[in-house]
Amino acid sequence: MSPHSRRSFLALSGATLLGLAGCGGVQRLNTSGPPRKGGTLRFAVATQADSWDPHVAATDITAVLLRPVFDSLVSYGADGTFRPWLATGWTVSPDGLAYTFRLRGDVTFSDGEPFNAAAVRDNLAHILDPATKSGFPLALLGPLAKVDVTGEHTVVLRMSEPYSSLLYALSTTYLGFISPRSLREHGKELASGRFLAGTGPFTLESVVPNQEAVFRRRPGYRWPAPGSPNPGESYVDGYRVSFLPEDQTRVGAVGSGQVDVADEMPSARLSTLRKQAGMRIEQNPVPGSPYSYYLNVSRPPFNDPAVRRAVQASIDLDAIVKGVFRGEYQRAWSVLTPKTPGYAADLAGTWGYSPETAARLLDGAGYSQRDGDGYRVRGGVRLRAEFPFAADYSTADRRTFDVALQDSLRKAGIEVVLTAVDSAEFASRVIAGEYDVKSVAWASADPAVLRELFHSKRFLAEGGSNQGRVRDPQLDAWLDAARATLDPHEQSRLYGQVQHRVIEQAYAIPAYTAPRSLALAERVRGVRYEVSGTPALAELWLADS
Amino acid sequence: MSRLASGVFVLWGAATLCFLVLSLRGDTVSAILGAGPPPTPELRARIVAEYGLDDPLWTRYLHWLRSLLSGDLGWSYQRDEPVTHLLASQVGPTLQLAVTAAVLGAGIAVLVTAFLTGRGRAADTVLTGLSVLSVSVPTFWVGALLLGVFSFALPLFPAIGDTGPAGLVLPSLTLAFPIAGALTQVMAQEVRTAESMPFALTVRARGATDRRLRLNHTLRHSLLPALTLTGWILGMLIGGAVLIENVFARPGLGRVLVAAAAGRDLPVVTAVVLLSATAFVAINLVVDLVLPVVDPRLRAEADR
């Protein structure tokens, strides 16, 4: 790819060429002395990976832990621009249907296989193969129709329709590259993590389910993403990840120096942990969709916009967020978090708690009577909403918040029935649309997450995540246009309109944005964060302790 | 022979119950695909075909029973690996934990009973109080307390994972606590009863000390109710392991079972249940064989 064509692409994507040194995440390099080589970093996380095959996994933790094992074609910066990584450059055809990537020629997999155009093709074929049973990574590929190898190090990805999220998709761990030999010889056993060879600076050495995963530095690595402060092999010999589901154990483990970094510190413990000597708390905003309540608009009572707006006006979010999270988290104003590209900042302050409005709306909708329990009724039927949730995928914070929401709505005369179910039961209810309220938070650095959440072709039964079963031609039109255009300004405008309409129609009630809170031991240095809010594990080093 | 038959019946019953409970409710396709966005209709159809989920229930049952009989425990829906492989890495840690806790619990109970019962009414009250407390305090809470004190505040033992003998101390102590409490209670009661019996008077009359009477005669009586409690202890060990494994982040069957049950991972649930049922049958068999050794009266009955 010529310098000119790359410039034109970047101009097309509205990127400002700040130079490749301006790196992705928040730069927070510790400058006390030069980086030291050696040591094993101990990292405690709350959840286990559902699969170690990045092409199958849907859990966010898989992407976090495997990032150092798998490199991507392109790298994504917090400023919304894309930079070369395993691809030295790329061109997009004027119709937006063909992406031509030129690949680095010096990259190898940890098992010695060369990284080339054929490896890219084989990996994409592995995701597309129905036998792989890929869910989320497959969805990331969007309308990918064909992969052409046009040279040892040139590959063309052809789309059946313009797809503005392709570069973002290619920047995620989910579309990282596994050695063609692993795919060929162990394609069915990749989920166990025992046969993963990637191109990254670390290799996955061993996995003990429910206990730990051990990663080791790969000698000879020299192709990190642009912006990495370390051009060569990683500093630490390896890292050991412990799966510690109990909040108390994770907090205690980092507090007593048994781990160096602990993920997902509970909000209630942050103020105490900050005072503790020998460690620090760092918080990072998470891009994507904040924890939100989606109202099922396909059946009563929430098929009535007035009732949905009444719900919106009945919840004193400011007070609840402050009370539940002790001032640690922010209330949300939109179905995107402020960190997400395209966030509609002008929504702040435009809606909120107003019991009078709620009462007026409910009276107008015919729910003017109250029954013996104080709930509003219309034609003898109580205003009632089913809110099932999967106990496995909930957290204590979220449950507390859900109960507070239930309480607010009770005061307004709306009954919310919170029911804990197991994940399989939950899945079947969700697919059948048997719920009135469903809550979810979704981390993603691509505002196209709005398409998954609100497009009429993305119903849950069809593999999408349209939680509220919204069918709104206006939203569809904006979301389709945003997917087709490569102009980020136009995209932001369209996604802004989507966010405004979601609030105006009360399709969803955004609740709060939780940053990712990490506790780090003093000796952990070189901390830089990925766009996702997690530390770039491959760059950390350990000071003498 | 009839004992073997009843054992086989128990295993079959347990397996069948698993199958029915996990097949009749919920959505197996979602269970197979696990977390994340729901599957597309095409992927759903593929899973249904691959696992034969559209076959009638009894066909699936027979097919599944046949593969179980041939020793094939199947392929985990969730973890996408053979169940045998999944369990192989998890049986060891649970067994270690359970055996250590059982030995520790029984040991504490025998010592406490031998040396602390019969020291007057006040001592008895304290003993009873402590054993009631140990049974009623939640295992989870005890574990958290031990962790907080002996790992976080005083860094004597590791908090994380299956790290050799040092890592086994706190979790097995946590699990041994309620077992020791319950055993002490029934054993102490039995010792008191035995010591009020005529034979105790005879032994004393022959000049034996209290300690000699306890160690050589009455303590033996207290082993009978302890042995008959093995079923309860086994249940305690399996149930407690789930909590302990979570608090101490240990690998093990408890966590595997909870995750598998929540995700309707039928092959894994069945395997763990069959394993527990086998342990249950085996231990009861051993107890039946050991009881006559401890209690000569049962031997006489068998001989008659």
CSV table of C-alpha atoms in Angstrom, one decimal, chain A residues 48-50 52 58-59 129-131 133-136 188-189 191-192 194 208-211 242-246 248-249 252-253 256 258-259 392-393 422-425 427-428 430-431 442 460-465, chain B residues 25-27 30-31 33-41 43-44 46-47 50-51 75 78-81 85-86 89-90 140 147 151-152 157-162 246-247 249-252 255-256 261-264:
chain,number,residue,atom,x,y,z
A,48,GLN,CA,-13.1,-17.8,34.1
A,49,ALA,CA,-12.8,-17.9,30.3
A,50,ASP,CA,-15.7,-19.8,28.8
A,52,TRP,CA,-9.7,-20.6,25.4
A,58,ALA,CA,-17.8,-14.8,24.0
A,59,THR,CA,-16.6,-13.7,27.4
A,129,ASP,CA,-16.8,-22.9,9.5
A,130,PRO,CA,-20.1,-23.9,11.1
A,131,ALA,CA,-18.3,-26.8,12.9
A,133,LYS,CA,-19.7,-23.0,16.4
A,134,SER,CA,-18.4,-19.5,16.7
A,135,GLY,CA,-20.9,-17.0,18.0
A,136,PHE,CA,-19.5,-13.6,18.8
A,188,LYS,CA,-11.5,-29.5,18.0
A,189,GLU,CA,-9.5,-29.2,21.2
A,191,ALA,CA,-11.1,-24.6,23.8
A,192,SER,CA,-9.1,-26.4,26.4
A,194,ARG,CA,-3.6,-26.8,25.4
A,208,VAL,CA,-6.0,-25.7,35.5
A,209,PRO,CA,-9.7,-25.2,35.3
A,210,ASN,CA,-11.1,-23.2,38.3
A,211,GLN,CA,-7.7,-22.4,39.5
A,242,SER,CA,-5.7,-16.9,39.4
A,243,PHE,CA,-9.4,-17.2,39.0
A,244,LEU,CA,-10.8,-15.9,42.3
A,245,PRO,CA,-14.6,-15.5,42.1
A,246,GLU,CA,-15.1,-14.3,45.7
A,248,GLN,CA,-13.3,-10.9,49.5
A,249,THR,CA,-10.6,-13.4,48.5
A,252,GLY,CA,-7.5,-10.0,50.6
A,253,ALA,CA,-5.1,-11.6,48.1
A,256,SER,CA,-1.7,-9.3,51.6
A,258,GLN,CA,-0.2,-12.7,47.4
A,259,VAL,CA,-1.0,-11.3,43.9
A,392,ASP,CA,-24.6,-16.7,37.4
A,393,TYR,CA,-24.0,-13.6,35.4
A,422,ASP,CA,-30.2,-20.5,35.9
A,423,SER,CA,-28.5,-19.5,32.7
A,424,ALA,CA,-30.1,-22.1,30.4
A,425,GLU,CA,-33.6,-21.3,31.7
A,427,ALA,CA,-31.7,-18.2,27.7
A,428,SER,CA,-34.9,-19.9,26.7
A,430,VAL,CA,-35.1,-14.5,26.6
A,431,ILE,CA,-35.3,-16.1,23.2
A,442,TRP,CA,-21.9,-4.5,27.1
A,460,LEU,CA,-32.2,-12.3,20.4
A,461,ALA,CA,-33.8,-15.2,18.6
A,462,GLU,CA,-31.8,-14.3,15.5
A,463,GLY,CA,-28.4,-14.1,17.3
A,464,GLY,CA,-28.6,-10.4,18.0
A,465,SER,CA,-29.0,-8.6,21.2
B,25,ARG,CA,-36.5,-28.0,31.6
B,26,GLY,CA,-34.8,-25.2,29.8
B,27,ASP,CA,-32.9,-25.0,26.6
B,30,SER,CA,-28.2,-22.5,25.0
B,31,ALA,CA,-26.5,-24.7,27.5
B,33,LEU,CA,-23.4,-22.6,23.5
B,34,GLY,CA,-22.9,-21.0,26.9
B,35,ALA,CA,-22.5,-17.4,27.6
B,36,GLY,CA,-22.6,-14.6,25.1
B,37,PRO,CA,-25.0,-13.4,22.5
B,38,PRO,CA,-27.8,-15.9,21.6
B,39,PRO,CA,-27.1,-18.3,18.7
B,40,THR,CA,-28.3,-17.6,15.2
B,41,PRO,CA,-31.0,-19.9,14.0
B,43,LEU,CA,-26.1,-22.5,14.6
B,44,ARG,CA,-29.1,-23.6,16.7
B,46,ARG,CA,-26.7,-27.4,13.7
B,47,ILE,CA,-26.4,-28.1,17.4
B,50,GLU,CA,-25.3,-32.8,16.0
B,51,TYR,CA,-26.5,-33.7,19.5
B,75,TRP,CA,-18.1,-34.6,25.9
B,78,GLN,CA,-19.6,-26.1,28.1
B,79,ARG,CA,-15.9,-26.7,28.1
B,80,ASP,CA,-15.8,-28.6,24.9
B,81,GLU,CA,-13.5,-31.4,26.0
B,85,HIS,CA,-10.3,-35.2,30.9
B,86,LEU,CA,-12.2,-32.4,32.7
B,89,SER,CA,-7.7,-32.7,36.8
B,90,GLN,CA,-10.4,-32.0,39.4
B,140,PHE,CA,-18.5,-20.0,54.1
B,147,LEU,CA,-8.6,-16.6,55.5
B,151,SER,CA,-3.7,-15.5,55.3
B,152,PHE,CA,-4.4,-11.8,55.0
B,157,PHE,CA,-0.9,-19.8,54.8
B,158,PRO,CA,-1.6,-19.0,51.1
B,159,ALA,CA,-5.1,-18.0,50.2
B,160,ILE,CA,-5.0,-19.1,46.6
B,161,GLY,CA,-5.4,-22.4,45.0
B,162,ASP,CA,-4.1,-25.8,45.4
B,246,ASN,CA,-14.9,-21.0,45.8
B,247,VAL,CA,-13.6,-19.1,48.8
B,249,ALA,CA,-10.1,-20.7,44.7
B,250,ARG,CA,-9.2,-24.3,44.6
B,251,PRO,CA,-9.9,-26.5,41.6
B,252,GLY,CA,-12.3,-29.4,42.3
B,255,ARG,CA,-17.0,-26.0,41.5
B,256,VAL,CA,-17.3,-28.1,38.4
B,261,ALA,CA,-25.6,-27.7,36.9
B,262,ALA,CA,-26.1,-23.9,36.2
B,263,GLY,CA,-25.3,-24.5,32.6
B,264,ARG,CA,-27.2,-27.7,32.2
